[in-house]
Amino acid sequence: MSRIIVIIAIVIFSSCELLLFEPDMGSRDPLENFDYLWNEADKKYSYFELKGIDWNQVRATYRPMLSSDSGEEELFEVLAAMLNELRDDHTNLIAPFNISRYNVALQGPENFRQRTLEEFYIPRAWFTGAFVHDFLADSLVGYVRYASFMSDFSDEQLDFVINRYAHTRGLILDLRANGGGSLFNVPKILGRFAHEKTLVGYTITRNGPRHTDFGEREPFYITPYDGARYAGPVVVLIDRGSYSATTFFALATKAFPQIILMGDTTGGGGGLPNGGQLPNGWTYRFSISQLLDLNWANYAEDGVPPDIQASFDWTDLTRDEILDKAVERIVTR
Amino acid sequence: MKLNLHWVITPLIWLAFTLQSIAGEDLTVSPQNYNHYYRQGSVALTSPVYRDFATSPLFYRGSGIAFSSSWLRRSLHRERLFSMGLELGAVSAFAPEGEFIRPLSVGMFHQLSLYYHQLWRLEALSDHRNNVKLGGALQTSQHIRSNPSLLNNALGLENLTHLMASAQLTRDISRTEPRKGYFFLFSTMLKPVKRDLRFQANVGLLNFNYRPGYAYSYDAELVGLETSPLSWVLADYRWSLNGWRISTQIEYISYLPNGNARSIAYVWEAAHAPGRHEAFQMASHRIQYTMFFHTAKR
């Protein structure tokens, strides 16, 4: 009798959740996947209003391009094109055979050439963690290249870099072509230039189904680092390849009078991306928050403009005009 | 959903006191009424399945291993169990077959859990072979999920906490007389042994879940270097009182002459946590082996 009870119970409960949960929603149907992605973006994407995107019109344009018979390649092209209407590099569609991206850096000229820098400016550069650095202009200027906010570094590494250039007239922090990464590396660096707790901006996040539904403004403070800090002027180099966390950084520098931005407008990317998965197993992401400046303006998504415009002259690859201009500004100051 | 907690909690308190008074009537000191104290160690093979609608409509399934340590105090009339557990598992999404390459999403599913129950014998339904106990259980589990294919939402966290009604039936299936047993061509004399077959079911009465806010990720306040990444991640999490959880367990326990015991159990549980915006669902199947170390009898 007891054996029978055990067997019956195992049979009943081994698949019981299938009766309790909604059915598996996995589907290859192109229209189901289109609708799922369109709805997710409609519910959560954060920059419809700023960019003047009529999302219903986007649906009306792209959905008729698909049918239940559409192949995966066709589905990918249509979904990617729909997401690119958001004009946002925090937006990707990831299928096993391709990844879509908007590539905002192509919206402006390129302003950084690694070879020029390494060959003609810092041929014997020091590499300290994520930082590539050396003296310029007869040791009057310190140059620090930070290529990606994805690259973490220790306090000791940054202490070393800051202390090495402590007696220079000014520091150049090169964030060109820095595509972003961890937001937590922004206050780690800016804290070296802060003298007091400084409000530098705000963020707001979608919290409802309407495109204008956002939660309360969340402040973004920079606090001074309790250790090696740099007291002199700082020139931060930016361009259209400076994206996401680099745009956060650029916006935050506006609160520090001793820091100026030089180069080209950043690529934007002020929204925190949100990741998800479609019924067919592909994944995606798009922005769900906005970055605001101290006046609550959300222009940063389209890029933070430089205080001093400068551009790279590609007819002479031995010179980096943006870097030259930054050195000149510090030396002649 | 607005819910007056008094309507739920008051009957529970009444039930607890009633059961306790039923159990308390008969507590004379006899060998049957001894409290047996056990320390338990368990290891289990698990098969978790979950779906987090905030990030995916697909079920993630996999396998894992679980460990737990428990303290059990059991008598004929009453039982108290406190347990701490850790489960480590790997899961993947069951995406439809692709035209070119099948999408593969692999993640980790880890669970930390605490469990306590207190049960009282129900005399009306019990006899010398069957012991029916009723009572309450408190269970809290913290899930830590990682899935790199979900990019910025690679980390998934939720806490499910439940106050549950619990029912247990223990049937004494001891072999009281020596018996000859046959195994193919061999025969052996099987000695008397104390054995129990136990079935337990728990149903959530108050079901709490701690889930992300509307947009799942949330751009929260950043205060320089003082910001804790964990508090930043959890800034938009909210407690909700909704959903359900049920669990069942069938356990075969064999006692050793020295008072220790060992058991093999099949444990199944399922939970649904709607949260504020998008639901989380999970189920788990577990084959569990437990050693009971008899530490005291009073």
XYZ file of C-alpha atoms in Angstrom:
631
model
C 0.000 0.000 0.000
C 2.753 2.406 1.010
C 4.599 1.730 -2.236
C 1.523 2.608 -4.201
C 1.184 5.896 -2.328
C 4.792 6.790 -3.111
C 4.445 5.964 -6.805
C 1.197 7.879 -7.189
C 2.574 10.910 -5.394
C 5.730 11.010 -7.500
C 3.734 10.783 -10.692
C 1.358 13.532 -9.568
C 3.916 15.975 -8.301
C 6.756 15.463 -10.752
C 4.968 17.512 -13.379
C 2.498 19.402 -11.276
C 3.878 22.857 -12.008
C 2.904 22.456 -15.635
C -0.702 22.580 -14.457
C -0.139 25.598 -12.224
C 1.814 27.909 -14.518
C 0.864 29.482 -17.802
C 2.055 27.456 -20.803
C 5.570 27.744 -22.171
C 5.693 30.915 -24.281
C 8.630 29.895 -26.438
C 7.796 30.644 -30.044
C 9.512 31.113 -33.377
C 6.534 32.899 -34.863
C 7.894 36.186 -36.308
C 4.803 38.197 -35.501
C 4.686 36.987 -31.889
C 8.326 37.967 -31.473
C 7.768 41.328 -33.145
C 4.821 42.102 -30.878
C 6.703 41.020 -27.768
C 9.677 43.283 -28.497
C 7.517 46.220 -29.578
C 5.462 45.947 -26.372
C 8.505 45.685 -24.118
C 10.037 48.804 -25.643
C 6.677 50.578 -25.513
C 6.371 49.807 -21.796
C 9.935 50.617 -20.777
C 12.016 52.643 -23.260
C 12.847 56.060 -21.826
C 13.522 58.506 -24.659
C 10.435 58.434 -26.892
C 9.500 62.003 -25.983
C 12.998 63.509 -26.189
C 13.592 62.017 -29.618
C 10.090 62.609 -30.956
C 9.604 58.948 -31.827
C 6.077 57.900 -32.787
C 6.320 54.285 -31.628
C 2.873 53.386 -32.950
C 3.945 54.614 -36.363
C 7.094 52.508 -36.104
C 4.901 49.474 -35.492
C 2.677 50.367 -38.414
C 5.745 50.657 -40.635
C 7.614 47.498 -39.702
C 5.010 44.907 -38.702
C 3.570 44.577 -42.228
C 7.071 43.609 -43.398
C 6.673 40.313 -41.565
C 4.350 37.357 -41.807
C 4.147 33.988 -40.098
C 6.253 32.609 -42.937
C 9.117 35.090 -42.573
C 12.541 33.560 -42.038
C 14.870 34.348 -39.146
C 17.146 36.515 -41.250
C 14.188 38.601 -42.348
C 12.898 38.786 -38.778
C 16.297 39.938 -37.535
C 16.519 42.674 -40.180
C 13.058 44.010 -39.354
C 13.507 43.920 -35.568
C 16.948 45.509 -35.821
C 15.611 48.264 -38.073
C 12.757 48.873 -35.650
C 15.151 49.171 -32.698
C 17.461 51.469 -34.665
C 14.548 53.900 -34.916
C 15.360 54.588 -31.248
C 18.724 56.061 -32.358
C 20.350 54.697 -29.219
C 23.553 52.685 -28.861
C 22.250 51.159 -25.675
C 19.918 49.278 -27.982
C 20.920 45.909 -29.367
C 19.279 42.824 -30.737
C 21.380 39.707 -30.221
C 20.670 36.606 -32.292
C 23.032 33.613 -32.456
C 24.076 34.707 -35.942
C 24.175 38.521 -35.683
C 24.111 41.516 -33.336
C 22.460 44.776 -34.285
C 23.701 48.172 -33.174
C 22.968 51.751 -34.068
C 26.628 52.852 -33.935
C 26.245 56.460 -32.914
C 29.979 57.079 -33.403
C 29.335 57.060 -37.153
C 27.086 60.107 -36.741
C 30.188 62.305 -36.442
C 33.830 62.354 -37.550
C 36.420 60.182 -35.833
C 38.703 62.229 -33.593
C 41.118 59.735 -32.137
C 44.007 57.744 -33.611
C 45.836 55.405 -31.267
C 48.916 55.092 -33.516
C 49.449 58.851 -33.627
C 49.284 59.038 -29.876
C 51.651 56.143 -29.220
C 54.165 57.008 -31.943
C 54.425 60.774 -31.608
C 53.290 61.699 -28.081
C 53.781 58.931 -25.548
C 56.164 56.393 -27.113
C 57.429 55.371 -23.666
C 54.119 55.518 -21.898
C 53.599 53.944 -18.500
C 50.861 51.398 -18.076
C 49.317 51.445 -14.614
C 46.274 49.236 -14.478
C 43.718 50.649 -16.865
C 45.660 53.884 -17.349
C 48.202 54.691 -20.053
C 50.068 57.843 -19.080
C 53.160 59.999 -19.403
C 54.438 63.543 -19.231
C 54.003 65.949 -22.151
C 55.432 69.403 -22.960
C 58.660 69.071 -21.000
C 56.865 67.554 -18.030
C 54.582 70.557 -17.648
C 51.529 68.474 -18.484
C 50.385 65.057 -17.399
C 48.575 62.926 -19.938
C 46.317 60.033 -18.839
C 44.458 57.826 -21.266
C 41.514 55.806 -19.932
C 40.201 53.784 -22.856
C 37.178 52.119 -21.290
C 35.059 52.456 -18.190
C 34.782 48.670 -18.415
C 38.363 48.526 -17.129
C 38.463 48.523 -13.355
C 41.409 49.839 -11.377
C 42.483 49.963 -7.773
C 42.736 53.025 -5.565
C 46.466 52.394 -5.319
C 46.855 52.462 -9.110
C 45.006 55.747 -9.375
C 46.961 57.095 -6.382
C 50.154 56.365 -8.291
C 48.945 58.144 -11.423
C 47.668 61.196 -9.551
C 50.828 61.468 -7.442
C 53.079 61.155 -10.485
C 51.575 64.276 -12.028
C 50.922 66.151 -8.796
C 53.358 68.934 -9.696
C 52.316 69.511 -13.305
C 50.539 72.619 -14.489
C 47.591 70.635 -15.656
C 46.271 67.191 -16.451
C 44.781 65.856 -19.667
C 42.345 62.995 -19.262
C 41.727 61.404 -22.642
C 38.291 59.772 -22.868
C 37.959 59.815 -26.641
C 36.582 56.583 -28.099
C 35.786 55.443 -24.561
C 32.552 53.538 -25.125
C 31.591 53.430 -21.457
C 31.290 50.632 -18.922
C 30.809 50.682 -15.184
C 29.121 53.783 -13.829
C 30.905 53.203 -10.519
C 34.239 54.105 -12.123
C 32.933 57.641 -12.776
C 32.929 58.793 -9.122
C 36.186 56.885 -8.530
C 37.966 59.186 -10.983
C 36.010 62.397 -10.461
C 36.437 62.063 -6.706
C 40.116 62.875 -7.323
C 39.121 66.333 -8.570
C 36.386 67.119 -6.037
C 36.939 69.175 -2.908
C 33.483 68.714 -1.452
C 30.404 66.612 -1.998
C 29.074 67.898 -5.323
C 25.732 67.351 -6.984
C 26.421 66.725 -10.676
C 23.117 65.526 -12.156
C 20.076 63.350 -11.822
C 18.546 60.252 -13.327
C 14.924 59.269 -13.777
C 13.606 55.803 -14.654
C 10.441 54.658 -16.451
C 7.860 53.536 -13.922
C 4.642 53.257 -15.868
C 3.075 52.361 -19.206
C 2.871 55.907 -20.589
C 5.959 57.207 -22.358
C 6.075 60.105 -19.905
C 5.823 57.960 -16.756
C 9.000 58.372 -14.731
C 9.911 57.953 -11.092
C 11.397 60.608 -8.885
C 14.697 62.306 -9.733
C 17.615 60.418 -8.233
C 20.603 62.657 -7.471
C 24.128 61.806 -8.564
C 26.806 63.114 -6.195
C 30.552 63.098 -6.469
C 32.346 62.886 -3.138
C 36.006 63.831 -2.640
C 38.432 60.936 -2.390
C 40.137 60.750 0.976
C 43.684 60.486 -0.370
C 45.621 61.579 -3.441
C 43.741 64.270 -5.332
C 44.684 66.590 -8.183
C 44.263 70.290 -7.533
C 45.228 71.770 -10.918
C 43.206 72.340 -14.063
C 42.005 69.319 -16.001
C 41.164 69.048 -19.691
C 38.964 66.083 -20.563
C 39.105 65.011 -24.213
C 35.849 63.671 -25.686
C 34.372 62.794 -29.054
C 31.389 60.980 -30.556
C 32.953 57.704 -29.495
C 32.677 58.791 -25.842
C 29.540 56.977 -24.857
C 27.394 55.863 -21.914
C 29.455 56.122 -18.687
C 31.735 58.555 -20.511
C 28.742 60.762 -21.235
C 27.841 60.537 -17.517
C 31.400 61.597 -16.754
C 31.302 64.472 -19.232
C 28.007 65.757 -17.883
C 29.306 65.524 -14.322
C 32.389 67.645 -15.134
C 30.052 70.609 -15.711
C 29.811 70.948 -11.937
C 33.595 71.401 -11.581
C 34.929 74.785 -12.696
C 38.519 73.562 -13.018
C 37.550 70.880 -15.556
C 36.854 71.700 -19.188
C 35.695 69.450 -22.000
C 37.540 69.589 -25.306
C 36.947 67.841 -28.640
C 33.585 66.844 -30.077
C 30.154 66.230 -28.565
C 29.927 62.848 -26.814
C 27.894 60.066 -28.360
C 25.234 60.160 -25.654
C 23.918 57.064 -23.987
C 22.489 58.641 -20.863
C 20.025 55.862 -20.255
C 20.674 52.761 -18.195
C 20.051 49.760 -20.454
C 17.598 47.013 -19.624
C 18.136 43.489 -20.929
C 15.591 40.882 -21.909
C 14.800 37.865 -24.034
C 12.326 37.203 -26.824
C 10.088 34.130 -27.127
C 12.481 32.742 -29.754
C 15.446 32.975 -27.376
C 17.152 36.027 -28.912
C 18.056 38.758 -26.460
C 17.845 42.540 -26.566
C 18.430 45.662 -24.538
C 17.367 49.298 -24.585
C 17.478 52.337 -22.290
C 15.000 52.611 -19.462
C 16.219 55.775 -17.716
C 17.229 59.340 -18.534
C 20.237 61.352 -17.469
C 19.434 64.935 -16.456
C 21.773 67.850 -15.888
C 21.556 70.139 -12.862
C 18.733 72.061 -14.546
C 16.838 68.800 -15.150
C 17.486 68.957 -18.919
C 17.878 65.581 -20.639
C 20.011 66.601 -23.637
C 22.814 64.210 -22.625
C 21.192 61.380 -24.572
C 22.107 63.278 -27.749
C 25.572 63.996 -26.384
C 27.322 66.395 -24.028
C 28.909 69.217 -26.033
C 32.529 70.241 -25.373
C 33.421 73.592 -23.824
C 36.062 73.966 -26.530
C 35.446 72.456 -29.944
C 38.431 70.767 -31.587
C 38.866 68.129 -34.247
C 41.486 65.713 -35.524
C 43.018 66.588 -38.907
C 43.321 63.323 -40.806
C 45.576 64.863 -43.458
C 48.484 64.892 -40.993
C 48.714 61.676 -39.003
C 51.761 62.835 -37.073
C 49.753 65.355 -35.067
C 46.801 65.074 -32.737
C 45.310 68.553 -32.965
C 42.920 68.023 -30.090
C 45.716 66.930 -27.790
C 47.920 69.818 -29.026
C 45.163 72.265 -28.224
C 44.725 70.823 -24.732
C 48.479 71.036 -24.047
C 48.575 74.609 -25.325
C 45.667 75.611 -23.114
C 47.376 74.276 -19.999
C 50.863 75.552 -20.803
C 49.817 79.079 -21.804
C 47.345 79.446 -19.029
C -4.505 44.105 -3.678
C -5.620 45.472 -0.351
C -5.790 42.834 2.328
C -6.691 43.188 5.965
C -4.002 41.104 7.641
C -6.127 40.579 10.734
C -8.438 38.294 8.771
C -5.482 36.080 7.964
C -3.363 36.292 11.079
C -6.134 35.926 13.681
C -7.285 32.472 12.480
C -3.657 31.366 12.333
C -3.024 32.380 15.924
C -6.248 30.661 16.989
C -5.218 27.526 15.106
C -1.783 27.541 16.686
C -3.149 27.826 20.219
C -5.823 25.208 19.569
C -3.319 22.717 18.241
C -0.960 23.442 21.068
C -3.706 22.826 23.625
C -4.664 19.574 21.907
C -1.064 18.454 22.019
C -0.621 19.649 25.574
C -3.417 17.574 27.070
C -1.627 14.280 26.814
C 1.936 15.085 27.715
C 2.541 12.667 30.502
C 6.053 11.387 30.795
C 6.078 8.035 29.083
C 8.643 6.590 26.677
C 6.376 7.595 23.832
C 6.421 11.207 24.918
C 10.149 11.598 24.959
C 11.494 14.442 22.931
C 14.080 13.189 20.489
C 16.678 15.686 19.401
C 18.395 15.263 16.062
C 20.968 17.085 14.066
C 20.393 16.503 10.379
C 22.624 16.837 7.359
C 21.158 16.536 3.894
C 22.444 16.434 0.384
C 20.153 16.518 -2.612
C 20.123 16.459 -6.347
C 17.780 19.143 -7.603
C 16.055 20.068 -10.793
C 15.010 23.722 -10.649
C 12.807 25.417 -13.214
C 11.901 29.088 -13.206
C 10.600 31.898 -15.352
C 11.076 35.596 -14.674
C 8.668 37.540 -16.840
C 10.623 40.737 -16.167
C 13.367 39.487 -18.449
C 12.107 36.498 -20.400
C 8.951 34.590 -21.280
C 10.973 31.360 -21.403
C 11.351 28.708 -18.735
C 14.860 28.067 -17.504
C 15.547 24.488 -16.399
C 18.587 22.755 -15.117
C 20.097 20.716 -12.358
C 21.991 21.336 -9.220
C 23.013 20.169 -5.836
C 21.673 21.267 -2.481
C 22.959 21.006 1.052
C 21.108 21.656 4.246
C 21.660 21.422 7.938
C 18.771 21.057 10.351
C 17.864 20.805 13.995
C 14.907 18.585 14.735
C 13.036 18.059 17.996
C 10.401 15.409 17.674
C 8.033 13.607 19.992
C 4.865 11.695 19.456
C 2.880 14.850 20.026
C 4.981 17.664 18.689
C 7.688 18.433 16.182
C 9.948 21.404 15.648
C 12.386 21.713 12.767
C 14.783 24.484 11.854
C 16.737 24.161 8.648
C 19.277 26.178 6.668
C 19.965 25.332 3.061
C 22.123 26.219 0.109
C 21.359 25.212 -3.456
C 23.702 25.641 -6.395
C 22.415 25.017 -9.893
C 23.004 25.625 -13.563
C 20.098 26.316 -15.898
C 19.437 27.063 -19.517
C 16.496 28.406 -21.461
C 14.486 26.070 -23.597
C 14.309 28.222 -26.680
C 12.712 26.909 -29.860
C 14.980 25.339 -32.455
C 16.511 28.059 -34.633
C 16.634 28.205 -38.402
C 20.414 28.593 -38.361
C 21.712 28.272 -34.799
C 19.666 27.429 -31.732
C 19.802 30.290 -29.188
C 21.529 29.186 -26.025
C 21.166 31.055 -22.751
C 22.939 29.531 -19.802
C 22.683 30.841 -16.278
C 23.215 29.990 -12.659
C 20.477 29.586 -10.097
C 21.476 29.695 -6.455
C 19.252 29.667 -3.437
C 19.790 30.367 0.236
C 16.923 29.271 2.425
C 15.755 29.198 6.007
C 12.869 27.021 7.154
C 11.089 26.490 10.446
C 8.022 24.483 11.267
C 6.170 23.498 14.370
C 3.585 20.741 14.257
C 1.155 19.260 16.755
C -0.429 15.845 16.709
C -4.078 15.708 15.779
C -5.462 12.942 18.003
C -8.690 12.589 16.087
C -6.905 11.451 12.966
C -4.057 9.556 14.576
C -3.715 6.023 15.863
C -0.902 3.658 16.837
C 0.390 3.458 13.231
C -0.571 6.830 11.790
C 0.459 10.102 13.291
C -1.128 13.191 11.806
C 0.354 16.511 12.772
C -0.742 19.988 11.794
C 0.901 23.322 12.310
C 2.645 26.202 10.675
C 5.857 26.802 8.813
C 7.922 29.834 7.993
C 10.079 29.693 4.898
C 12.281 32.334 3.368
C 14.445 31.836 0.325
C 16.785 34.230 -1.397
C 17.492 33.512 -5.034
C 20.642 34.688 -6.732
C 20.489 34.220 -10.468
C 23.020 35.124 -13.089
C 22.558 34.975 -16.820
C 25.102 36.887 -18.931
C 22.952 36.693 -22.052
C 20.513 39.120 -20.405
C 23.237 41.781 -20.567
C 22.517 44.592 -18.110
C 19.981 42.412 -16.323
C 22.405 39.542 -15.947
C 21.853 39.550 -12.187
C 18.454 38.498 -10.878
C 17.578 38.613 -7.208
C 14.375 37.914 -5.393
C 13.305 36.926 -1.956
C 10.266 34.759 -1.342
C 9.025 34.542 2.230
C 5.993 32.539 3.267
C 3.984 31.786 6.340
C 2.525 28.391 5.592
C 0.020 25.902 6.880
C 1.646 22.541 7.266
C 0.253 19.015 7.485
C 2.215 15.837 8.078
C 1.225 12.206 8.026
C 3.695 9.694 9.437
C 2.914 6.033 8.986
C 4.833 3.498 10.984
C 5.962 0.798 8.564
C 8.370 -0.900 10.917
C 9.255 -4.533 10.517
C 8.452 -5.928 13.934
C 9.273 -9.596 13.356
C 12.308 -11.185 11.691
C 11.478 -12.122 8.114
C 13.186 -14.098 5.435
C 14.004 -12.009 2.404
C 14.914 -13.180 -1.082
C 17.193 -11.470 -3.546
C 17.393 -13.465 -6.775
C 19.039 -16.742 -5.721
C 20.053 -15.512 -2.301
C 18.009 -15.470 0.833
C 18.706 -13.576 4.028
C 17.094 -13.055 7.387
C 15.757 -9.507 7.706
C 15.879 -8.181 11.234
C 13.200 -6.069 12.859
C 13.712 -2.403 12.048
C 11.929 0.813 12.844
C 10.827 2.646 9.719
C 8.529 5.545 8.945
C 6.933 6.752 5.770
C 6.201 10.421 6.035
C 4.237 12.728 3.798
C 4.176 16.470 4.376
C 2.445 19.269 2.529
C 2.869 23.010 3.060
C 0.619 25.673 1.599
C 1.443 29.356 1.743
C -1.024 31.514 3.656
C 0.894 34.761 3.679
C 3.123 35.006 0.638
C 5.621 37.827 0.508
C 8.000 38.523 -2.334
C 10.732 41.101 -2.786
C 10.905 41.883 -6.478
C 12.263 44.580 -8.806
C 10.298 47.639 -9.738
C 8.651 48.522 -13.000
C 11.691 48.716 -15.248
C 13.588 45.914 -13.444
C 16.843 47.855 -13.607
C 16.711 51.190 -11.883
C 18.931 54.245 -12.002
C 19.086 54.977 -8.295
C 20.812 57.617 -6.242
C 24.599 57.600 -6.496
C 26.592 59.190 -3.710
C 30.136 59.048 -4.930
C 32.240 56.294 -3.474
C 29.852 55.793 -0.594
C 27.256 54.082 -2.757
C 26.948 50.397 -2.062
C 26.499 48.547 -5.366
C 24.051 46.193 -3.647
C 21.832 48.965 -2.306
C 22.054 50.622 -5.733
C 20.876 47.427 -7.416
C 18.072 46.884 -4.887
C 16.923 50.509 -4.767
C 13.680 49.916 -6.631
C 12.862 46.550 -5.096
C 9.548 46.380 -3.277
C 7.817 43.907 -1.002
C 4.518 42.562 -2.227
C 1.973 40.340 -0.522
C 0.671 38.159 -3.317
C 1.151 34.855 -5.080
C 1.372 31.378 -3.636
C 3.759 28.612 -2.674
C 3.116 24.942 -2.128
C 5.465 22.130 -1.324
C 5.172 18.423 -0.733
C 7.588 15.880 0.577
C 7.561 12.112 0.729
C 10.213 10.686 2.986
C 11.202 7.145 3.852
C 13.046 7.008 7.167
C 14.945 4.033 8.461
C 16.162 4.094 12.085
C 19.360 2.512 13.279
C 19.733 0.678 16.589
C 21.768 3.549 18.062
C 18.936 6.006 17.504
C 20.358 7.614 14.419
C 18.414 7.426 11.194
C 18.694 8.016 7.502
C 16.104 8.947 4.973
C 15.521 9.343 1.315
C 12.977 11.933 0.263
C 11.381 13.371 -2.805
C 10.625 17.064 -2.360
C 8.599 19.125 -4.755
C 7.746 22.780 -4.466
C 6.324 25.494 -6.662
C 5.903 29.218 -6.189
C 4.339 32.075 -8.040
C 5.328 35.636 -7.118
C 3.458 38.267 -9.134
C 5.306 41.132 -7.423
C 4.176 44.608 -8.445
C 4.552 44.347 -12.206
C 5.940 41.144 -13.672
C 5.739 37.700 -12.146
C 8.377 35.237 -11.114
C 7.520 31.534 -11.153
C 9.580 28.621 -9.978
C 9.390 24.946 -9.208
C 11.895 22.487 -7.913
C 12.191 18.713 -7.791
C 14.607 17.248 -5.322
C 15.860 13.804 -4.380
C 17.278 14.199 -0.921
C 19.337 11.963 1.329
C 19.420 12.849 5.019
C 21.385 11.593 7.964
C 19.737 12.005 11.379
C 22.105 12.146 14.320
C 20.285 11.444 17.536
C 21.784 13.833 20.046
C 19.464 13.621 23.045
C 16.291 12.137 24.440
C 14.441 13.928 27.226
